[in-house]
Amino acid sequence: MASPSKRAPVSTRLSPELLSKLDALVAELGGSRSDALRHLLETYEPELLDEQAPLFDPPLPVDEDEPAASFKETRYDHVA
Amino acid sequence: MPGPVKPSLFIDASAWVALEYPKDASHQAAMAFLGNLRGPDRRFGHLHTSLHALLEAHGWLLHNVSSRHADHLLDRVERGVLLHEATSEDFWAAAARRRKEAAESVELADLLSAVLMDEVGINTAWSYDDDFEAMGYERVG
């Protein structure tokens, strides 16, 4: 029986396929989930992402009349 | 026979903002780089980000662009990106780096991302600020 992870799960949104592989590795090798995830990432090639996946969506349009904001200069402006 | 596994890529808050905000100075570069993440000739394999990077990007979009743009980010990351959650142990490791290393100008959030990257062996970050290079990682985008 594998020892439980010493820390909280490294990732909370792994795909079911990857999660299943990760749990199998932890059971097989023991150690932490982060160790197992590291091993998995070095040995398991992800499937090609669907060309239509939301990751590749264009951005929503913005109002052209609004002045541009800068993330670099204002990243913490709203924390006051 | 499959080839070697492609390296992982960490996606920073500045890259998420550049993708979602068409007026961002790095938007065109970000969209072009995004296109390189698909297809058989892509350089990177697994894509990663962190909970705190997403929170930072979402908060910035919410307060500086619109609620719709902020939530569009959530749709974007729903599939295909591994989301890492930092623990308090990770947080204090990042704090220790700030105290030990020459990291005076590096944001604690980026140091925390670096801790998560090290835990799973990621050497490259997609980012539009200098922090990752300052910490010794390859920056792309």
PDB file of C-alpha atoms in Angstrom:
ATOM      1  CA  MET A   1       0.000   0.000   0.000  1.00  0.00           C
ATOM      2  CA  ALA A   2       1.470   3.314  -1.007  1.00  0.00           C
ATOM      3  CA  SER A   3       2.039   5.900   1.660  1.00  0.00           C
ATOM      4  CA  PRO A   4      -0.230   8.925   1.426  1.00  0.00           C
ATOM      5  CA  SER A   5       1.070  12.099  -0.149  1.00  0.00           C
ATOM      6  CA  LYS A   6       2.986  14.387   2.187  1.00  0.00           C
ATOM      7  CA  ARG A   7       1.316  17.405   0.639  1.00  0.00           C
ATOM      8  CA  ALA A   8      -1.893  18.510  -0.977  1.00  0.00           C
ATOM      9  CA  PRO A   9      -2.448  17.441  -4.587  1.00  0.00           C
ATOM     10  CA  VAL A  10      -0.185  19.315  -6.968  1.00  0.00           C
ATOM     11  CA  SER A  11      -2.902  19.735  -9.498  1.00  0.00           C
ATOM     12  CA  THR A  12      -6.622  19.892  -9.026  1.00  0.00           C
ATOM     13  CA  ARG A  13      -7.713  19.830 -12.657  1.00  0.00           C
ATOM     14  CA  LEU A  14      -5.874  16.929 -14.246  1.00  0.00           C
ATOM     15  CA  SER A  15      -7.701  15.175 -17.035  1.00  0.00           C
ATOM     16  CA  PRO A  16      -9.352  11.918 -15.908  1.00  0.00           C
ATOM     17  CA  GLU A  17      -6.870   9.991 -18.046  1.00  0.00           C
ATOM     18  CA  LEU A  18      -3.862  11.727 -16.498  1.00  0.00           C
ATOM     19  CA  LEU A  19      -5.309  11.462 -12.994  1.00  0.00           C
ATOM     20  CA  SER A  20      -5.790   7.741 -13.441  1.00  0.00           C
ATOM     21  CA  LYS A  21      -2.186   7.331 -14.619  1.00  0.00           C
ATOM     22  CA  LEU A  22      -0.986   9.472 -11.713  1.00  0.00           C
ATOM     23  CA  ASP A  23      -2.829   7.453  -9.096  1.00  0.00           C
ATOM     24  CA  ALA A  24      -1.536   4.227 -10.614  1.00  0.00           C
ATOM     25  CA  LEU A  25       2.016   5.560 -10.418  1.00  0.00           C
ATOM     26  CA  VAL A  26       1.652   6.626  -6.791  1.00  0.00           C
ATOM     27  CA  ALA A  27       0.308   3.170  -5.953  1.00  0.00           C
ATOM     28  CA  GLU A  28       3.129   1.484  -7.859  1.00  0.00           C
ATOM     29  CA  LEU A  29       6.082   3.633  -6.826  1.00  0.00           C
ATOM     30  CA  GLY A  30       4.973   5.174  -3.561  1.00  0.00           C
ATOM     31  CA  GLY A  31       6.175   8.656  -2.699  1.00  0.00           C
ATOM     32  CA  SER A  32       4.317  11.880  -3.224  1.00  0.00           C
ATOM     33  CA  ARG A  33       1.931  12.847  -5.987  1.00  0.00           C
ATOM     34  CA  SER A  34       4.316  15.609  -7.064  1.00  0.00           C
ATOM     35  CA  ASP A  35       7.081  13.018  -7.556  1.00  0.00           C
ATOM     36  CA  ALA A  36       4.681  10.877  -9.556  1.00  0.00           C
ATOM     37  CA  LEU A  37       3.477  13.827 -11.612  1.00  0.00           C
ATOM     38  CA  ARG A  38       7.035  14.809 -12.422  1.00  0.00           C
ATOM     39  CA  HIS A  39       7.760  11.282 -13.603  1.00  0.00           C
ATOM     40  CA  LEU A  40       4.566  11.204 -15.612  1.00  0.00           C
ATOM     41  CA  LEU A  41       5.297  14.495 -17.360  1.00  0.00           C
ATOM     42  CA  GLU A  42       8.697  13.188 -18.373  1.00  0.00           C
ATOM     43  CA  THR A  43       7.325   9.985 -19.846  1.00  0.00           C
ATOM     44  CA  TYR A  44       3.781  10.600 -21.055  1.00  0.00           C
ATOM     45  CA  GLU A  45       3.091  12.662 -24.161  1.00  0.00           C
ATOM     46  CA  PRO A  46      -0.254  14.481 -24.048  1.00  0.00           C
ATOM     47  CA  GLU A  47      -2.751  14.033 -26.816  1.00  0.00           C
ATOM     48  CA  LEU A  48      -2.842  16.790 -29.394  1.00  0.00           C
ATOM     49  CA  LEU A  49      -5.298  19.426 -28.293  1.00  0.00           C
ATOM     50  CA  ASP A  50      -8.362  19.689 -30.483  1.00  0.00           C
ATOM     51  CA  GLU A  51      -7.999  22.623 -32.870  1.00  0.00           C
ATOM     52  CA  GLN A  52     -11.395  23.815 -31.651  1.00  0.00           C
ATOM     53  CA  ALA A  53     -10.457  23.723 -27.947  1.00  0.00           C
ATOM     54  CA  PRO A  54     -11.404  26.935 -26.090  1.00  0.00           C
ATOM     55  CA  LEU A  55      -7.714  27.489 -25.362  1.00  0.00           C
ATOM     56  CA  PHE A  56      -7.311  28.619 -28.972  1.00  0.00           C
ATOM     57  CA  ASP A  57     -10.352  30.888 -29.093  1.00  0.00           C
ATOM     58  CA  PRO A  58      -9.875  34.494 -30.224  1.00  0.00           C
ATOM     59  CA  PRO A  59     -10.383  37.117 -27.508  1.00  0.00           C
ATOM     60  CA  LEU A  60     -13.619  38.998 -27.040  1.00  0.00           C
ATOM     61  CA  PRO A  61     -13.634  42.416 -28.749  1.00  0.00           C
ATOM     62  CA  VAL A  62     -13.088  45.574 -26.725  1.00  0.00           C
ATOM     63  CA  ASP A  63     -14.391  49.123 -27.048  1.00  0.00           C
ATOM     64  CA  GLU A  64     -11.954  50.861 -29.405  1.00  0.00           C
ATOM     65  CA  ASP A  65     -12.675  54.232 -27.801  1.00  0.00           C
ATOM     66  CA  GLU A  66     -11.531  53.113 -24.360  1.00  0.00           C
ATOM     67  CA  PRO A  67      -7.879  53.911 -23.536  1.00  0.00           C
ATOM     68  CA  ALA A  68      -5.631  50.859 -23.276  1.00  0.00           C
ATOM     69  CA  ALA A  69      -4.680  49.622 -19.815  1.00  0.00           C
ATOM     70  CA  SER A  70      -1.315  48.074 -19.007  1.00  0.00           C
ATOM     71  CA  PHE A  71      -1.115  44.899 -16.933  1.00  0.00           C
ATOM     72  CA  LYS A  72       2.532  45.551 -16.192  1.00  0.00           C
ATOM     73  CA  GLU A  73       1.896  49.022 -14.815  1.00  0.00           C
ATOM     74  CA  THR A  74      -1.433  48.480 -13.075  1.00  0.00           C
ATOM     75  CA  ARG A  75      -1.470  44.843 -11.942  1.00  0.00           C
ATOM     76  CA  TYR A  76      -2.105  45.747  -8.318  1.00  0.00           C
ATOM     77  CA  ASP A  77      -3.987  49.015  -8.731  1.00  0.00           C
ATOM     78  CA  HIS A  78      -7.266  47.474  -7.640  1.00  0.00           C
ATOM     79  CA  VAL A  79      -5.742  46.205  -4.381  1.00  0.00           C
ATOM     80  CA  ALA A  80      -6.133  49.220  -2.147  1.00  0.00           C
TER      81      ALA A  80
ATOM     82  CA  MET B   1       8.235   4.306 -31.897  1.00  0.00           C
ATOM     83  CA  PRO B   2       7.255   7.562 -30.237  1.00  0.00           C
ATOM     84  CA  GLY B   3       9.861  10.285 -29.946  1.00  0.00           C
ATOM     85  CA  PRO B   4      11.006  11.907 -26.738  1.00  0.00           C
ATOM     86  CA  VAL B   5       8.356  13.648 -24.675  1.00  0.00           C
ATOM     87  CA  LYS B   6       8.146  17.353 -25.390  1.00  0.00           C
ATOM     88  CA  PRO B   7       8.984  19.703 -22.513  1.00  0.00           C
ATOM     89  CA  SER B   8       6.274  21.266 -20.397  1.00  0.00           C
ATOM     90  CA  LEU B   9       5.397  24.971 -20.533  1.00  0.00           C
ATOM     91  CA  PHE B  10       4.209  27.146 -17.642  1.00  0.00           C
ATOM     92  CA  ILE B  11       1.766  29.930 -18.592  1.00  0.00           C
ATOM     93  CA  ASP B  12       2.056  33.074 -16.445  1.00  0.00           C
ATOM     94  CA  ALA B  13      -0.626  35.664 -15.613  1.00  0.00           C
ATOM     95  CA  SER B  14       0.870  38.194 -18.034  1.00  0.00           C
ATOM     96  CA  ALA B  15       0.417  35.724 -20.913  1.00  0.00           C
ATOM     97  CA  TRP B  16      -3.233  35.056 -19.965  1.00  0.00           C
ATOM     98  CA  VAL B  17      -3.918  38.805 -19.921  1.00  0.00           C
ATOM     99  CA  ALA B  18      -2.114  39.295 -23.247  1.00  0.00           C
ATOM    100  CA  LEU B  19      -4.323  36.611 -24.815  1.00  0.00           C
ATOM    101  CA  GLU B  20      -7.611  37.948 -23.468  1.00  0.00           C
ATOM    102  CA  TYR B  21      -7.046  41.687 -23.882  1.00  0.00           C
ATOM    103  CA  PRO B  22      -6.692  42.835 -27.509  1.00  0.00           C
ATOM    104  CA  LYS B  23      -5.212  46.174 -26.448  1.00  0.00           C
ATOM    105  CA  ASP B  24      -2.414  44.597 -24.406  1.00  0.00           C
ATOM    106  CA  ALA B  25       1.000  45.546 -25.778  1.00  0.00           C
ATOM    107  CA  SER B  26       1.873  41.830 -26.160  1.00  0.00           C
ATOM    108  CA  HIS B  27      -1.468  40.673 -27.609  1.00  0.00           C
ATOM    109  CA  GLN B  28      -0.300  40.086 -31.192  1.00  0.00           C
ATOM    110  CA  ALA B  29       2.777  38.209 -29.994  1.00  0.00           C
ATOM    111  CA  ALA B  30       0.639  36.139 -27.627  1.00  0.00           C
ATOM    112  CA  MET B  31      -1.856  35.112 -30.327  1.00  0.00           C
ATOM    113  CA  ALA B  32       0.987  34.143 -32.656  1.00  0.00           C
ATOM    114  CA  PHE B  33       2.648  32.101 -29.924  1.00  0.00           C
ATOM    115  CA  LEU B  34      -0.639  30.416 -29.036  1.00  0.00           C
ATOM    116  CA  GLY B  35      -0.859  29.096 -32.577  1.00  0.00           C
ATOM    117  CA  ASN B  36       2.486  27.365 -32.095  1.00  0.00           C
ATOM    118  CA  LEU B  37       1.128  25.279 -29.216  1.00  0.00           C
ATOM    119  CA  ARG B  38      -0.911  23.039 -31.518  1.00  0.00           C
ATOM    120  CA  GLY B  39      -0.008  20.778 -34.362  1.00  0.00           C
ATOM    121  CA  PRO B  40       2.484  17.927 -34.645  1.00  0.00           C
ATOM    122  CA  ASP B  41       5.492  20.271 -34.871  1.00  0.00           C
ATOM    123  CA  ARG B  42       4.731  22.037 -31.612  1.00  0.00           C
ATOM    124  CA  ARG B  43       7.685  22.524 -29.264  1.00  0.00           C
ATOM    125  CA  PHE B  44       5.850  21.972 -25.965  1.00  0.00           C
ATOM    126  CA  GLY B  45       3.881  19.060 -24.544  1.00  0.00           C
ATOM    127  CA  HIS B  46       1.912  19.533 -21.335  1.00  0.00           C
ATOM    128  CA  LEU B  47       0.683  23.060 -20.608  1.00  0.00           C
ATOM    129  CA  HIS B  48       0.582  24.261 -17.003  1.00  0.00           C
ATOM    130  CA  THR B  49      -0.545  27.244 -15.009  1.00  0.00           C
ATOM    131  CA  SER B  50      -1.156  28.038 -11.356  1.00  0.00           C
ATOM    132  CA  LEU B  51      -4.226  28.919  -9.389  1.00  0.00           C
ATOM    133  CA  HIS B  52      -2.672  32.190  -8.227  1.00  0.00           C
ATOM    134  CA  ALA B  53      -1.667  33.188 -11.796  1.00  0.00           C
ATOM    135  CA  LEU B  54      -5.254  32.662 -12.932  1.00  0.00           C
ATOM    136  CA  LEU B  55      -6.639  34.593  -9.968  1.00  0.00           C
ATOM    137  CA  GLU B  56      -4.284  37.471 -10.724  1.00  0.00           C
ATOM    138  CA  ALA B  57      -5.171  37.547 -14.430  1.00  0.00           C
ATOM    139  CA  HIS B  58      -8.902  37.174 -13.760  1.00  0.00           C
ATOM    140  CA  GLY B  59      -8.866  39.984 -11.186  1.00  0.00           C
ATOM    141  CA  TRP B  60      -6.983  42.313 -13.514  1.00  0.00           C
ATOM    142  CA  LEU B  61      -9.345  41.647 -16.441  1.00  0.00           C
ATOM    143  CA  LEU B  62     -12.361  42.100 -14.167  1.00  0.00           C
ATOM    144  CA  HIS B  63     -11.209  45.488 -12.884  1.00  0.00           C
ATOM    145  CA  ASN B  64      -9.565  46.852 -16.028  1.00  0.00           C
ATOM    146  CA  VAL B  65     -11.482  45.372 -18.974  1.00  0.00           C
ATOM    147  CA  SER B  66     -14.815  43.667 -18.240  1.00  0.00           C
ATOM    148  CA  SER B  67     -16.478  40.842 -16.396  1.00  0.00           C
ATOM    149  CA  ARG B  68     -17.066  39.057 -19.729  1.00  0.00           C
ATOM    150  CA  HIS B  69     -13.368  39.181 -20.593  1.00  0.00           C
ATOM    151  CA  ALA B  70     -12.447  37.856 -17.153  1.00  0.00           C
ATOM    152  CA  ASP B  71     -14.829  34.914 -17.446  1.00  0.00           C
ATOM    153  CA  HIS B  72     -13.694  34.209 -21.009  1.00  0.00           C
ATOM    154  CA  LEU B  73     -10.351  33.331 -19.435  1.00  0.00           C
ATOM    155  CA  LEU B  74     -12.073  30.632 -17.368  1.00  0.00           C
ATOM    156  CA  ASP B  75     -13.516  29.112 -20.544  1.00  0.00           C
ATOM    157  CA  ARG B  76     -10.056  29.173 -22.143  1.00  0.00           C
ATOM    158  CA  VAL B  77      -8.338  27.207 -19.392  1.00  0.00           C
ATOM    159  CA  GLU B  78     -11.132  24.701 -18.848  1.00  0.00           C
ATOM    160  CA  ARG B  79      -9.528  22.110 -21.108  1.00  0.00           C
ATOM    161  CA  GLY B  80      -5.950  21.192 -21.926  1.00  0.00           C
ATOM    162  CA  VAL B  81      -4.146  23.112 -19.171  1.00  0.00           C
ATOM    163  CA  LEU B  82      -2.935  21.537 -15.924  1.00  0.00           C
ATOM    164  CA  LEU B  83      -3.804  23.777 -12.999  1.00  0.00           C
ATOM    165  CA  HIS B  84      -1.410  23.730 -10.042  1.00  0.00           C
ATOM    166  CA  GLU B  85      -2.422  24.743  -6.579  1.00  0.00           C
ATOM    167  CA  ALA B  86       0.216  26.054  -4.179  1.00  0.00           C
ATOM    168  CA  THR B  87       0.275  24.871  -0.584  1.00  0.00           C
ATOM    169  CA  SER B  88       1.392  26.862   2.440  1.00  0.00           C
ATOM    170  CA  GLU B  89       4.613  24.861   2.207  1.00  0.00           C
ATOM    171  CA  ASP B  90       5.111  26.206  -1.331  1.00  0.00           C
ATOM    172  CA  PHE B  91       4.327  29.738  -0.177  1.00  0.00           C
ATOM    173  CA  TRP B  92       7.032  29.663   2.493  1.00  0.00           C
ATOM    174  CA  ALA B  93       9.501  28.183   0.025  1.00  0.00           C
ATOM    175  CA  ALA B  94       8.824  31.184  -2.238  1.00  0.00           C
ATOM    176  CA  ALA B  95       9.200  33.549   0.711  1.00  0.00           C
ATOM    177  CA  ALA B  96      12.540  31.942   1.546  1.00  0.00           C
ATOM    178  CA  ARG B  97      13.708  32.515  -2.024  1.00  0.00           C
ATOM    179  CA  ARG B  98      12.886  36.199  -1.747  1.00  0.00           C
ATOM    180  CA  ARG B  99      14.973  36.432   1.383  1.00  0.00           C
ATOM    181  CA  LYS B 100      17.917  34.372   0.147  1.00  0.00           C
ATOM    182  CA  GLU B 101      18.288  35.146  -3.537  1.00  0.00           C
ATOM    183  CA  ALA B 102      18.933  38.378  -5.362  1.00  0.00           C
ATOM    184  CA  ALA B 103      15.224  38.626  -6.049  1.00  0.00           C
ATOM    185  CA  GLU B 104      14.429  42.091  -4.776  1.00  0.00           C
ATOM    186  CA  SER B 105      12.428  43.087  -7.844  1.00  0.00           C
ATOM    187  CA  VAL B 106      10.748  39.712  -8.411  1.00  0.00           C
ATOM    188  CA  GLU B 107       7.075  39.434  -7.452  1.00  0.00           C
ATOM    189  CA  LEU B 108       6.299  36.879  -4.744  1.00  0.00           C
ATOM    190  CA  ALA B 109       3.609  35.435  -7.036  1.00  0.00           C
ATOM    191  CA  ASP B 110       6.245  34.686  -9.685  1.00  0.00           C
ATOM    192  CA  LEU B 111       8.548  33.150  -7.080  1.00  0.00           C
ATOM    193  CA  LEU B 112       5.637  30.940  -6.033  1.00  0.00           C
ATOM    194  CA  SER B 113       5.134  29.894  -9.651  1.00  0.00           C
ATOM    195  CA  ALA B 114       8.845  29.076  -9.803  1.00  0.00           C
ATOM    196  CA  VAL B 115       8.489  26.792  -6.778  1.00  0.00           C
ATOM    197  CA  LEU B 116       5.651  24.926  -8.527  1.00  0.00           C
ATOM    198  CA  MET B 117       7.637  24.738 -11.776  1.00  0.00           C
ATOM    199  CA  ASP B 118      10.618  23.229  -9.950  1.00  0.00           C
ATOM    200  CA  GLU B 119       8.429  20.627  -8.266  1.00  0.00           C
ATOM    201  CA  VAL B 120       7.449  19.117 -11.600  1.00  0.00           C
ATOM    202  CA  GLY B 121      10.586  19.983 -13.579  1.00  0.00           C
ATOM    203  CA  ILE B 122       9.397  22.853 -15.814  1.00  0.00           C
ATOM    204  CA  ASN B 123      12.148  25.119 -17.156  1.00  0.00           C
ATOM    205  CA  THR B 124      10.238  27.422 -19.497  1.00  0.00           C
ATOM    206  CA  ALA B 125       7.627  30.087 -18.806  1.00  0.00           C
ATOM    207  CA  TRP B 126       5.363  31.909 -21.252  1.00  0.00           C
ATOM    208  CA  SER B 127       5.429  35.401 -19.765  1.00  0.00           C
ATOM    209  CA  TYR B 128       5.736  39.070 -20.689  1.00  0.00           C
ATOM    210  CA  ASP B 129       7.573  40.294 -17.648  1.00  0.00           C
ATOM    211  CA  ASP B 130      11.216  39.925 -16.710  1.00  0.00           C
ATOM    212  CA  ASP B 131      10.789  37.933 -13.513  1.00  0.00           C
ATOM    213  CA  PHE B 132      11.241  34.455 -14.957  1.00  0.00           C
ATOM    214  CA  GLU B 133      14.436  35.380 -16.785  1.00  0.00           C
ATOM    215  CA  ALA B 134      15.687  37.072 -13.621  1.00  0.00           C
ATOM    216  CA  MET B 135      15.133  33.782 -11.794  1.00  0.00           C
ATOM    217  CA  GLY B 136      17.052  31.806 -14.441  1.00  0.00           C
ATOM    218  CA  TYR B 137      14.211  30.247 -16.457  1.00  0.00           C
ATOM    219  CA  GLU B 138      13.749  30.427 -20.187  1.00  0.00           C
ATOM    220  CA  ARG B 139      11.039  32.947 -21.089  1.00  0.00           C
ATOM    221  CA  VAL B 140       9.063  32.490 -24.300  1.00  0.00           C
ATOM    222  CA  GLY B 141       6.175  34.277 -25.989  1.00  0.00           C
TER     223      GLY B 141
END
